[in-house]
Amino acid sequence: MDFRVKVAEKLREIITEIGFDEINQMIEIPPDSLLGDFAFPCFKLAKVLRKPPAVIAGEIVSGFAPCETVERAAQVGAYVNFFLNRELVAKTVIREILEQQEEYGKSGIGGGATVLIDYSSPNIAKPFHVGHIPTTVIGHALYNIYKHLGYNTISINHLGDWGTQFGKLITAYKNWGNEEEVEQGGVAELMRLYIRFHDEADKDASLNDTAREWLVKMQNGEEEAIALWKWFNDISLYEYKNNTYKRLGIDFDYYTGESFYNDKMSAVSDELREKGLLTLSEGASIVDLSAYNMPPCLILRSDGGTLYPTRDIAAAFYRQKTYNFDKVLYVTCMDQSLHFAQWFKVIELMGYDWASKLVHVPLGLINFSEGKLSTRKGNVILLDDVLNDAVSKTRGIIEEKNPNLADKDEIAESVGVGAVVFNNLYNSRIKDVSFSWERVLSFEGESGPYVQYTHARACSILKKADFTPKDSVDYSVLSDEIPSDVIRALSAFPRKILEVSETNEPCVLSRGLIEICQSFNKFYNSQTVLTDDENIRNARLTLVYCVKTVLALGLKLLGIKSPENM
Ligand code: ARG
């Protein structure tokens, strides 16, 4: 049962001037449950009815007839607040969760529509640094949530596996590297070489020429260059898959990087030329976008080499043909917003209406106190190092708080990694993420460990009681304010995940989980769950069970593990 719809129906009985859908949309959820379960603001109606909003609110309240579901309406200024039958709400929500379990909130709303999510996409041979955390974590959460909602969701890692950095890396390897060290050191060794290249090139500019020559050899398909390029790729990808992504619980449906489109690029420039969109500018081929207040989109360099936008355009054509998508999300840092706006426009100018299905999902940066991150200098912070740090700090906290815990290492891994992930999902994605260890690892604040800890607490109560859900529950036990708040937070879950898909903002879900935890901890601290009264005990345990179920599901959708002990 959708209680909002019930409230909208009640309002429709009284208000005839505007339609049901409009009423439904105007209904809000009050910030505090003391103000009711739903609120209806009368400001908009004031314009239609030419009466002060507070007068209208008063009239709605006098016209309101209580029913089984909506028990009471009360006016507060320009608002009408509605109070639901708490017992009925408890029964409905709990039954739904018990019935649906892991499927809770699955709406089928996606209807099998195909959504491609292009995310993470690190640049091989450059380090996988913390700058890639937001896209990796937010992209993954979006992937899980779209999937849960019934979309045919496909994840693509558009690896930066082609380009000038390889010429530099090959040069560095030839000068200062050896096979054994690369095999053993992996990505860290590649990064060391890459950084060394920049240090040395500052002193000896001819190294840049050598790097360019290697790039040309790669482009010409020369054996040695291609073999080295492939080797660097294999090493990097192996490490991402078996280390970084594995720790984060991520696997991609496709790892089709930029090099995959090497043979699909000339078709793009040919078509652009045919359609009269290509112009020459200082030897380079560009699409002029001045009519749209944007700098030109670069298609071909003066030496004929392709560029980042060319590869994205070729990839978009390939994806359109291969998947016939309904939507593609490009999850990247917001400093790429112009890049996406430009080439989306180019596709539109080529006459393809599916350009409107391409969506850039821009993200803020991640800030350490050290300032902005750079891959060229030596002061990069590697993603793996951040995860390692988080895990070892968590290990320390466990040692302090719960030294007898079994599987300490495994739990420290889940909690440490989860803490970093959650920290990137808690604020609106466009906001820069500031990283403070204290907040990330807090067990009490609005953090990953707090949610995981609440979940583990629920698990331990259930275990202690050896509880399994029963068919009959006395829901009246759960109708006072404190458990009602928990139920309210649980009932918001399906709407929250829907909202994530509408806004591409996973923080809507993470905040919803925090609300569940806060109300649950209040409940747990003020009402004894394991009482002797069988009736009360069963009802309260049922609620604990629902909290555990929804928290585990929510964490899973965010890409975070939920250990049963902590
Ligand atoms: N490799 C790029 C980077 O690290 C991100 C790629 C994003 N996806 C895309 N289709 N352009 O900045």
mmCIF file with all atom_site columns, C-alpha atoms in Angstrom, residues 188-377:
data_model
loop_
_atom_site.group_PDB
_atom_site.id
_atom_site.type_symbol
_atom_site.label_atom_id
_atom_site.label_alt_id
_atom_site.label_comp_id
_atom_site.label_asym_id
_atom_site.label_entity_id
_atom_site.label_seq_id
_atom_site.pdbx_PDB_ins_code
_atom_site.Cartn_x
_atom_site.Cartn_y
_atom_site.Cartn_z
_atom_site.occupancy
_atom_site.B_iso_or_equiv
_atom_site.pdbx_formal_charge
_atom_site.auth_seq_id
_atom_site.auth_comp_id
_atom_site.auth_asym_id
_atom_site.auth_atom_id
_atom_site.pdbx_PDB_model_num
ATOM 1   C CA . ALA A 1 188 ? 53.892 0.746  -8.357  1.00 0.00 ? 188 ALA A CA 1
ATOM 2   C CA . GLU A 1 189 ? 56.987 0.091  -10.428 1.00 0.00 ? 189 GLU A CA 1
ATOM 3   C CA . LEU A 1 190 ? 55.279 1.447  -13.570 1.00 0.00 ? 190 LEU A CA 1
ATOM 4   C CA . MET A 1 191 ? 54.397 4.544  -11.626 1.00 0.00 ? 191 MET A CA 1
ATOM 5   C CA . ARG A 1 192 ? 57.972 4.890  -10.382 1.00 0.00 ? 192 ARG A CA 1
ATOM 6   C CA . LEU A 1 193 ? 59.165 4.765  -13.986 1.00 0.00 ? 193 LEU A CA 1
ATOM 7   C CA . TYR A 1 194 ? 56.526 7.238  -15.106 1.00 0.00 ? 194 TYR A CA 1
ATOM 8   C CA . ILE A 1 195 ? 57.514 9.711  -12.412 1.00 0.00 ? 195 ILE A CA 1
ATOM 9   C CA . ARG A 1 196 ? 61.202 9.207  -13.183 1.00 0.00 ? 196 ARG A CA 1
ATOM 10  C CA . PHE A 1 197 ? 60.499 10.061 -16.815 1.00 0.00 ? 197 PHE A CA 1
ATOM 11  C CA . HIS A 1 198 ? 59.114 13.455 -15.836 1.00 0.00 ? 198 HIS A CA 1
ATOM 12  C CA . ASP A 1 199 ? 61.976 14.170 -13.469 1.00 0.00 ? 199 ASP A CA 1
ATOM 13  C CA . GLU A 1 200 ? 64.570 13.317 -16.099 1.00 0.00 ? 200 GLU A CA 1
ATOM 14  C CA . ALA A 1 201 ? 62.745 15.075 -18.940 1.00 0.00 ? 201 ALA A CA 1
ATOM 15  C CA . ASP A 1 202 ? 62.903 18.287 -16.940 1.00 0.00 ? 202 ASP A CA 1
ATOM 16  C CA . LYS A 1 203 ? 66.681 18.054 -17.277 1.00 0.00 ? 203 LYS A CA 1
ATOM 17  C CA . ASP A 1 204 ? 66.918 16.472 -20.726 1.00 0.00 ? 204 ASP A CA 1
ATOM 18  C CA . ALA A 1 205 ? 64.214 17.550 -23.149 1.00 0.00 ? 205 ALA A CA 1
ATOM 19  C CA . SER A 1 206 ? 65.310 15.072 -25.821 1.00 0.00 ? 206 SER A CA 1
ATOM 20  C CA . LEU A 1 207 ? 63.559 12.362 -23.812 1.00 0.00 ? 207 LEU A CA 1
ATOM 21  C CA . ASN A 1 208 ? 60.272 13.867 -24.941 1.00 0.00 ? 208 ASN A CA 1
ATOM 22  C CA . ASP A 1 209 ? 61.284 13.263 -28.545 1.00 0.00 ? 209 ASP A CA 1
ATOM 23  C CA . THR A 1 210 ? 62.114 9.662  -27.783 1.00 0.00 ? 210 THR A CA 1
ATOM 24  C CA . ALA A 1 211 ? 58.737 9.260  -26.097 1.00 0.00 ? 211 ALA A CA 1
ATOM 25  C CA . ARG A 1 212 ? 57.008 10.692 -29.157 1.00 0.00 ? 212 ARG A CA 1
ATOM 26  C CA . GLU A 1 213 ? 58.891 8.262  -31.387 1.00 0.00 ? 213 GLU A CA 1
ATOM 27  C CA . TRP A 1 214 ? 57.709 5.333  -29.312 1.00 0.00 ? 214 TRP A CA 1
ATOM 28  C CA . LEU A 1 215 ? 54.151 6.563  -29.564 1.00 0.00 ? 215 LEU A CA 1
ATOM 29  C CA . VAL A 1 216 ? 54.466 6.721  -33.350 1.00 0.00 ? 216 VAL A CA 1
ATOM 30  C CA . LYS A 1 217 ? 55.826 3.168  -33.311 1.00 0.00 ? 217 LYS A CA 1
ATOM 31  C CA . MET A 1 218 ? 52.803 2.088  -31.317 1.00 0.00 ? 218 MET A CA 1
ATOM 32  C CA . GLN A 1 219 ? 50.491 3.826  -33.739 1.00 0.00 ? 219 GLN A CA 1
ATOM 33  C CA . ASN A 1 220 ? 52.228 2.068  -36.626 1.00 0.00 ? 220 ASN A CA 1
ATOM 34  C CA . GLY A 1 221 ? 51.786 -1.261 -34.895 1.00 0.00 ? 221 GLY A CA 1
ATOM 35  C CA . GLU A 1 222 ? 55.522 -1.977 -34.565 1.00 0.00 ? 222 GLU A CA 1
ATOM 36  C CA . GLU A 1 223 ? 56.101 -5.201 -32.759 1.00 0.00 ? 223 GLU A CA 1
ATOM 37  C CA . GLU A 1 224 ? 58.297 -4.162 -29.838 1.00 0.00 ? 224 GLU A CA 1
ATOM 38  C CA . ALA A 1 225 ? 56.245 -1.082 -29.018 1.00 0.00 ? 225 ALA A CA 1
ATOM 39  C CA . ILE A 1 226 ? 52.986 -3.028 -29.138 1.00 0.00 ? 226 ILE A CA 1
ATOM 40  C CA . ALA A 1 227 ? 54.406 -5.862 -27.051 1.00 0.00 ? 227 ALA A CA 1
ATOM 41  C CA . LEU A 1 228 ? 55.551 -3.482 -24.326 1.00 0.00 ? 228 LEU A CA 1
ATOM 42  C CA . TRP A 1 229 ? 52.265 -1.568 -24.427 1.00 0.00 ? 229 TRP A CA 1
ATOM 43  C CA . LYS A 1 230 ? 50.315 -4.785 -24.087 1.00 0.00 ? 230 LYS A CA 1
ATOM 44  C CA . TRP A 1 231 ? 52.522 -5.994 -21.260 1.00 0.00 ? 231 TRP A CA 1
ATOM 45  C CA . PHE A 1 232 ? 52.018 -2.778 -19.282 1.00 0.00 ? 232 PHE A CA 1
ATOM 46  C CA . ASN A 1 233 ? 48.288 -3.087 -19.816 1.00 0.00 ? 233 ASN A CA 1
ATOM 47  C CA . ASP A 1 234 ? 48.152 -6.707 -18.735 1.00 0.00 ? 234 ASP A CA 1
ATOM 48  C CA . ILE A 1 235 ? 50.111 -5.993 -15.585 1.00 0.00 ? 235 ILE A CA 1
ATOM 49  C CA . SER A 1 236 ? 47.922 -3.063 -14.649 1.00 0.00 ? 236 SER A CA 1
ATOM 50  C CA . LEU A 1 237 ? 44.631 -4.730 -15.403 1.00 0.00 ? 237 LEU A CA 1
ATOM 51  C CA . TYR A 1 238 ? 45.623 -7.858 -13.524 1.00 0.00 ? 238 TYR A CA 1
ATOM 52  C CA . GLU A 1 239 ? 46.409 -5.784 -10.482 1.00 0.00 ? 239 GLU A CA 1
ATOM 53  C CA . TYR A 1 240 ? 43.222 -3.700 -10.649 1.00 0.00 ? 240 TYR A CA 1
ATOM 54  C CA . LYS A 1 241 ? 41.095 -6.790 -10.983 1.00 0.00 ? 241 LYS A CA 1
ATOM 55  C CA . ASN A 1 242 ? 42.805 -8.851 -8.340  1.00 0.00 ? 242 ASN A CA 1
ATOM 56  C CA . ASN A 1 243 ? 43.501 -6.132 -5.879  1.00 0.00 ? 243 ASN A CA 1
ATOM 57  C CA . THR A 1 244 ? 41.717 -2.794 -6.028  1.00 0.00 ? 244 THR A CA 1
ATOM 58  C CA . TYR A 1 245 ? 38.463 -3.862 -7.641  1.00 0.00 ? 245 TYR A CA 1
ATOM 59  C CA . LYS A 1 246 ? 38.346 -7.115 -5.773  1.00 0.00 ? 246 LYS A CA 1
ATOM 60  C CA . ARG A 1 247 ? 38.638 -5.335 -2.456  1.00 0.00 ? 247 ARG A CA 1
ATOM 61  C CA . LEU A 1 248 ? 35.845 -3.006 -3.491  1.00 0.00 ? 248 LEU A CA 1
ATOM 62  C CA . GLY A 1 249 ? 33.683 -5.908 -4.679  1.00 0.00 ? 249 GLY A CA 1
ATOM 63  C CA . ILE A 1 250 ? 33.625 -4.550 -8.219  1.00 0.00 ? 250 ILE A CA 1
ATOM 64  C CA . ASP A 1 251 ? 33.777 -6.324 -11.527 1.00 0.00 ? 251 ASP A CA 1
ATOM 65  C CA . PHE A 1 252 ? 32.970 -4.728 -14.855 1.00 0.00 ? 252 PHE A CA 1
ATOM 66  C CA . ASP A 1 253 ? 30.866 -6.243 -17.589 1.00 0.00 ? 253 ASP A CA 1
ATOM 67  C CA . TYR A 1 254 ? 33.354 -4.826 -20.090 1.00 0.00 ? 254 TYR A CA 1
ATOM 68  C CA . TYR A 1 255 ? 36.889 -3.531 -19.878 1.00 0.00 ? 255 TYR A CA 1
ATOM 69  C CA . THR A 1 256 ? 36.869 -1.878 -23.250 1.00 0.00 ? 256 THR A CA 1
ATOM 70  C CA . GLY A 1 257 ? 39.412 0.907  -22.988 1.00 0.00 ? 257 GLY A CA 1
ATOM 71  C CA . GLU A 1 258 ? 40.248 3.671  -25.394 1.00 0.00 ? 258 GLU A CA 1
ATOM 72  C CA . SER A 1 259 ? 42.505 1.442  -27.522 1.00 0.00 ? 259 SER A CA 1
ATOM 73  C CA . PHE A 1 260 ? 39.500 -0.739 -28.372 1.00 0.00 ? 260 PHE A CA 1
ATOM 74  C CA . TYR A 1 261 ? 38.310 2.075  -30.637 1.00 0.00 ? 261 TYR A CA 1
ATOM 75  C CA . ASN A 1 262 ? 41.572 2.553  -32.568 1.00 0.00 ? 262 ASN A CA 1
ATOM 76  C CA . ASP A 1 263 ? 40.113 0.958  -35.689 1.00 0.00 ? 263 ASP A CA 1
ATOM 77  C CA . LYS A 1 264 ? 36.755 2.704  -35.299 1.00 0.00 ? 264 LYS A CA 1
ATOM 78  C CA . MET A 1 265 ? 38.064 6.235  -35.366 1.00 0.00 ? 265 MET A CA 1
ATOM 79  C CA . SER A 1 266 ? 38.497 7.011  -39.043 1.00 0.00 ? 266 SER A CA 1
ATOM 80  C CA . ALA A 1 267 ? 34.798 6.313  -39.571 1.00 0.00 ? 267 ALA A CA 1
ATOM 81  C CA . VAL A 1 268 ? 34.084 9.177  -37.169 1.00 0.00 ? 268 VAL A CA 1
ATOM 82  C CA . SER A 1 269 ? 36.303 11.723 -38.887 1.00 0.00 ? 269 SER A CA 1
ATOM 83  C CA . ASP A 1 270 ? 35.064 10.570 -42.310 1.00 0.00 ? 270 ASP A CA 1
ATOM 84  C CA . GLU A 1 271 ? 31.433 11.028 -41.352 1.00 0.00 ? 271 GLU A CA 1
ATOM 85  C CA . LEU A 1 272 ? 32.139 14.421 -39.799 1.00 0.00 ? 272 LEU A CA 1
ATOM 86  C CA . ARG A 1 273 ? 33.902 15.505 -42.965 1.00 0.00 ? 273 ARG A CA 1
ATOM 87  C CA . GLU A 1 274 ? 31.074 14.225 -45.161 1.00 0.00 ? 274 GLU A CA 1
ATOM 88  C CA . LYS A 1 275 ? 28.542 16.107 -43.110 1.00 0.00 ? 275 LYS A CA 1
ATOM 89  C CA . GLY A 1 276 ? 30.575 19.275 -43.466 1.00 0.00 ? 276 GLY A CA 1
ATOM 90  C CA . LEU A 1 277 ? 31.207 19.589 -39.772 1.00 0.00 ? 277 LEU A CA 1
ATOM 91  C CA . LEU A 1 278 ? 34.987 19.365 -39.833 1.00 0.00 ? 278 LEU A CA 1
ATOM 92  C CA . THR A 1 279 ? 37.125 22.478 -40.229 1.00 0.00 ? 279 THR A CA 1
ATOM 93  C CA . LEU A 1 280 ? 40.870 22.941 -40.273 1.00 0.00 ? 280 LEU A CA 1
ATOM 94  C CA . SER A 1 281 ? 42.442 25.096 -37.647 1.00 0.00 ? 281 SER A CA 1
ATOM 95  C CA . GLU A 1 282 ? 46.219 25.414 -37.421 1.00 0.00 ? 282 GLU A CA 1
ATOM 96  C CA . GLY A 1 283 ? 46.566 22.022 -39.060 1.00 0.00 ? 283 GLY A CA 1
ATOM 97  C CA . ALA A 1 284 ? 44.187 20.296 -36.655 1.00 0.00 ? 284 ALA A CA 1
ATOM 98  C CA . SER A 1 285 ? 40.672 19.145 -37.568 1.00 0.00 ? 285 SER A CA 1
ATOM 99  C CA . ILE A 1 286 ? 38.008 20.520 -35.299 1.00 0.00 ? 286 ILE A CA 1
ATOM 100 C CA . VAL A 1 287 ? 34.260 20.926 -35.009 1.00 0.00 ? 287 VAL A CA 1
ATOM 101 C CA . ASP A 1 288 ? 33.462 24.577 -34.513 1.00 0.00 ? 288 ASP A CA 1
ATOM 102 C CA . LEU A 1 289 ? 31.099 25.032 -31.573 1.00 0.00 ? 289 LEU A CA 1
ATOM 103 C CA . SER A 1 290 ? 31.220 28.797 -31.240 1.00 0.00 ? 290 SER A CA 1
ATOM 104 C CA . ALA A 1 291 ? 27.497 29.002 -32.021 1.00 0.00 ? 291 ALA A CA 1
ATOM 105 C CA . TYR A 1 292 ? 26.960 27.102 -28.782 1.00 0.00 ? 292 TYR A CA 1
ATOM 106 C CA . ASN A 1 293 ? 29.357 29.172 -26.715 1.00 0.00 ? 293 ASN A CA 1
ATOM 107 C CA . MET A 1 294 ? 31.857 26.391 -26.457 1.00 0.00 ? 294 MET A CA 1
ATOM 108 C CA . PRO A 1 295 ? 35.456 26.070 -27.597 1.00 0.00 ? 295 PRO A CA 1
ATOM 109 C CA . PRO A 1 296 ? 35.935 23.798 -30.631 1.00 0.00 ? 296 PRO A CA 1
ATOM 110 C CA . CYS A 1 297 ? 35.888 20.037 -30.216 1.00 0.00 ? 297 CYS A CA 1
ATOM 111 C CA . LEU A 1 298 ? 39.243 18.634 -31.342 1.00 0.00 ? 298 LEU A CA 1
ATOM 112 C CA . ILE A 1 299 ? 38.954 15.608 -33.598 1.00 0.00 ? 299 ILE A CA 1
ATOM 113 C CA . LEU A 1 300 ? 42.351 15.119 -35.255 1.00 0.00 ? 300 LEU A CA 1
ATOM 114 C CA . ARG A 1 301 ? 45.743 16.495 -34.294 1.00 0.00 ? 301 ARG A CA 1
ATOM 115 C CA . SER A 1 302 ? 47.858 18.089 -36.997 1.00 0.00 ? 302 SER A CA 1
ATOM 116 C CA . ASP A 1 303 ? 49.816 14.809 -37.289 1.00 0.00 ? 303 ASP A CA 1
ATOM 117 C CA . GLY A 1 304 ? 46.534 12.941 -37.802 1.00 0.00 ? 304 GLY A CA 1
ATOM 118 C CA . GLY A 1 305 ? 46.517 11.459 -34.298 1.00 0.00 ? 305 GLY A CA 1
ATOM 119 C CA . THR A 1 306 ? 43.170 11.117 -32.580 1.00 0.00 ? 306 THR A CA 1
ATOM 120 C CA . LEU A 1 307 ? 42.198 12.675 -29.303 1.00 0.00 ? 307 LEU A CA 1
ATOM 121 C CA . TYR A 1 308 ? 40.195 11.976 -26.185 1.00 0.00 ? 308 TYR A CA 1
ATOM 122 C CA . PRO A 1 309 ? 36.923 13.340 -27.686 1.00 0.00 ? 309 PRO A CA 1
ATOM 123 C CA . THR A 1 310 ? 37.416 11.356 -30.913 1.00 0.00 ? 310 THR A CA 1
ATOM 124 C CA . ARG A 1 311 ? 37.679 8.166  -28.881 1.00 0.00 ? 311 ARG A CA 1
ATOM 125 C CA . ASP A 1 312 ? 34.588 9.017  -26.878 1.00 0.00 ? 312 ASP A CA 1
ATOM 126 C CA . ILE A 1 313 ? 32.597 9.682  -30.028 1.00 0.00 ? 313 ILE A CA 1
ATOM 127 C CA . ALA A 1 314 ? 33.746 6.411  -31.597 1.00 0.00 ? 314 ALA A CA 1
ATOM 128 C CA . ALA A 1 315 ? 32.866 4.611  -28.359 1.00 0.00 ? 315 ALA A CA 1
ATOM 129 C CA . ALA A 1 316 ? 29.399 6.158  -28.301 1.00 0.00 ? 316 ALA A CA 1
ATOM 130 C CA . PHE A 1 317 ? 28.685 4.937  -31.859 1.00 0.00 ? 317 PHE A CA 1
ATOM 131 C CA . TYR A 1 318 ? 29.913 1.483  -31.011 1.00 0.00 ? 318 TYR A CA 1
ATOM 132 C CA . ARG A 1 319 ? 27.779 1.352  -27.865 1.00 0.00 ? 319 ARG A CA 1
ATOM 133 C CA . GLN A 1 320 ? 24.725 2.617  -29.683 1.00 0.00 ? 320 GLN A CA 1
ATOM 134 C CA . LYS A 1 321 ? 25.055 -0.116 -32.307 1.00 0.00 ? 321 LYS A CA 1
ATOM 135 C CA . THR A 1 322 ? 25.978 -2.848 -29.866 1.00 0.00 ? 322 THR A CA 1
ATOM 136 C CA . TYR A 1 323 ? 23.561 -2.205 -27.003 1.00 0.00 ? 323 TYR A CA 1
ATOM 137 C CA . ASN A 1 324 ? 20.923 0.130  -28.438 1.00 0.00 ? 324 ASN A CA 1
ATOM 138 C CA . PHE A 1 325 ? 20.940 1.869  -25.077 1.00 0.00 ? 325 PHE A CA 1
ATOM 139 C CA . ASP A 1 326 ? 18.229 3.929  -23.429 1.00 0.00 ? 326 ASP A CA 1
ATOM 140 C CA . LYS A 1 327 ? 20.757 5.891  -21.427 1.00 0.00 ? 327 LYS A CA 1
ATOM 141 C CA . VAL A 1 328 ? 24.510 6.137  -20.907 1.00 0.00 ? 328 VAL A CA 1
ATOM 142 C CA . LEU A 1 329 ? 25.902 7.602  -17.714 1.00 0.00 ? 329 LEU A CA 1
ATOM 143 C CA . TYR A 1 330 ? 29.446 8.949  -17.814 1.00 0.00 ? 330 TYR A CA 1
ATOM 144 C CA . VAL A 1 331 ? 30.556 9.188  -14.219 1.00 0.00 ? 331 VAL A CA 1
ATOM 145 C CA . THR A 1 332 ? 33.625 11.417 -13.995 1.00 0.00 ? 332 THR A CA 1
ATOM 146 C CA . CYS A 1 333 ? 35.076 14.346 -12.191 1.00 0.00 ? 333 CYS A CA 1
ATOM 147 C CA . MET A 1 334 ? 33.349 17.634 -12.994 1.00 0.00 ? 334 MET A CA 1
ATOM 148 C CA . ASP A 1 335 ? 36.485 19.088 -14.562 1.00 0.00 ? 335 ASP A CA 1
ATOM 149 C CA . GLN A 1 336 ? 35.513 17.009 -17.610 1.00 0.00 ? 336 GLN A CA 1
ATOM 150 C CA . SER A 1 337 ? 32.077 18.645 -17.945 1.00 0.00 ? 337 SER A CA 1
ATOM 151 C CA . LEU A 1 338 ? 33.084 20.743 -20.930 1.00 0.00 ? 338 LEU A CA 1
ATOM 152 C CA . HIS A 1 339 ? 34.610 17.738 -22.683 1.00 0.00 ? 339 HIS A CA 1
ATOM 153 C CA . PHE A 1 340 ? 31.310 15.865 -22.469 1.00 0.00 ? 340 PHE A CA 1
ATOM 154 C CA . ALA A 1 341 ? 29.158 18.871 -23.360 1.00 0.00 ? 341 ALA A CA 1
ATOM 155 C CA . GLN A 1 342 ? 31.307 19.370 -26.467 1.00 0.00 ? 342 GLN A CA 1
ATOM 156 C CA . TRP A 1 343 ? 31.203 15.921 -27.914 1.00 0.00 ? 343 TRP A CA 1
ATOM 157 C CA . PHE A 1 344 ? 27.547 15.346 -26.955 1.00 0.00 ? 344 PHE A CA 1
ATOM 158 C CA . LYS A 1 345 ? 26.886 18.432 -29.080 1.00 0.00 ? 345 LYS A CA 1
ATOM 159 C CA . VAL A 1 346 ? 28.950 17.002 -31.944 1.00 0.00 ? 346 VAL A CA 1
ATOM 160 C CA . ILE A 1 347 ? 26.804 13.841 -31.998 1.00 0.00 ? 347 ILE A CA 1
ATOM 161 C CA . GLU A 1 348 ? 23.693 15.997 -31.986 1.00 0.00 ? 348 GLU A CA 1
ATOM 162 C CA . LEU A 1 349 ? 25.034 18.058 -34.887 1.00 0.00 ? 349 LEU A CA 1
ATOM 163 C CA . MET A 1 350 ? 25.678 14.836 -36.784 1.00 0.00 ? 350 MET A CA 1
ATOM 164 C CA . GLY A 1 351 ? 21.929 14.394 -36.616 1.00 0.00 ? 351 GLY A CA 1
ATOM 165 C CA . TYR A 1 352 ? 21.572 11.605 -34.091 1.00 0.00 ? 352 TYR A CA 1
ATOM 166 C CA . ASP A 1 353 ? 18.716 12.074 -31.667 1.00 0.00 ? 353 ASP A CA 1
ATOM 167 C CA . TRP A 1 354 ? 20.198 9.524  -29.292 1.00 0.00 ? 354 TRP A CA 1
ATOM 168 C CA . ALA A 1 355 ? 22.600 12.280 -28.266 1.00 0.00 ? 355 ALA A CA 1
ATOM 169 C CA . SER A 1 356 ? 19.928 13.182 -25.710 1.00 0.00 ? 356 SER A CA 1
ATOM 170 C CA . LYS A 1 357 ? 20.447 9.796  -24.052 1.00 0.00 ? 357 LYS A CA 1
ATOM 171 C CA . LEU A 1 358 ? 24.029 10.603 -23.133 1.00 0.00 ? 358 LEU A CA 1
ATOM 172 C CA . VAL A 1 359 ? 24.325 11.918 -19.599 1.00 0.00 ? 359 VAL A CA 1
ATOM 173 C CA . HIS A 1 360 ? 27.374 13.258 -17.853 1.00 0.00 ? 360 HIS A CA 1
ATOM 174 C CA . VAL A 1 361 ? 27.272 12.658 -14.092 1.00 0.00 ? 361 VAL A CA 1
ATOM 175 C CA . PRO A 1 362 ? 29.805 15.136 -12.722 1.00 0.00 ? 362 PRO A CA 1
ATOM 176 C CA . LEU A 1 363 ? 31.575 14.626 -9.420  1.00 0.00 ? 363 LEU A CA 1
ATOM 177 C CA . GLY A 1 364 ? 33.528 16.822 -7.054  1.00 0.00 ? 364 GLY A CA 1
ATOM 178 C CA . LEU A 1 365 ? 37.135 16.232 -6.170  1.00 0.00 ? 365 LEU A CA 1
ATOM 179 C CA . ILE A 1 366 ? 38.525 14.407 -3.216  1.00 0.00 ? 366 ILE A CA 1
ATOM 180 C CA . ASN A 1 367 ? 40.597 16.625 -0.967  1.00 0.00 ? 367 ASN A CA 1
ATOM 181 C CA . PHE A 1 368 ? 43.327 15.576 1.348   1.00 0.00 ? 368 PHE A CA 1
ATOM 182 C CA . SER A 1 369 ? 44.982 18.198 3.471   1.00 0.00 ? 369 SER A CA 1
ATOM 183 C CA . GLU A 1 370 ? 47.949 17.853 1.101   1.00 0.00 ? 370 GLU A CA 1
ATOM 184 C CA . GLY A 1 371 ? 45.978 19.674 -1.581  1.00 0.00 ? 371 GLY A CA 1
ATOM 185 C CA . LYS A 1 372 ? 45.103 18.694 -5.141  1.00 0.00 ? 372 LYS A CA 1
ATOM 186 C CA . LEU A 1 373 ? 46.554 15.469 -6.406  1.00 0.00 ? 373 LEU A CA 1
ATOM 187 C CA . SER A 1 374 ? 48.925 15.190 -9.265  1.00 0.00 ? 374 SER A CA 1
ATOM 188 C CA . THR A 1 375 ? 50.189 12.137 -11.086 1.00 0.00 ? 375 THR A CA 1
ATOM 189 C CA . ARG A 1 376 ? 53.209 13.828 -12.572 1.00 0.00 ? 376 ARG A CA 1
ATOM 190 C CA . LYS A 1 377 ? 54.886 14.622 -9.319  1.00 0.00 ? 377 LYS A CA 1
#
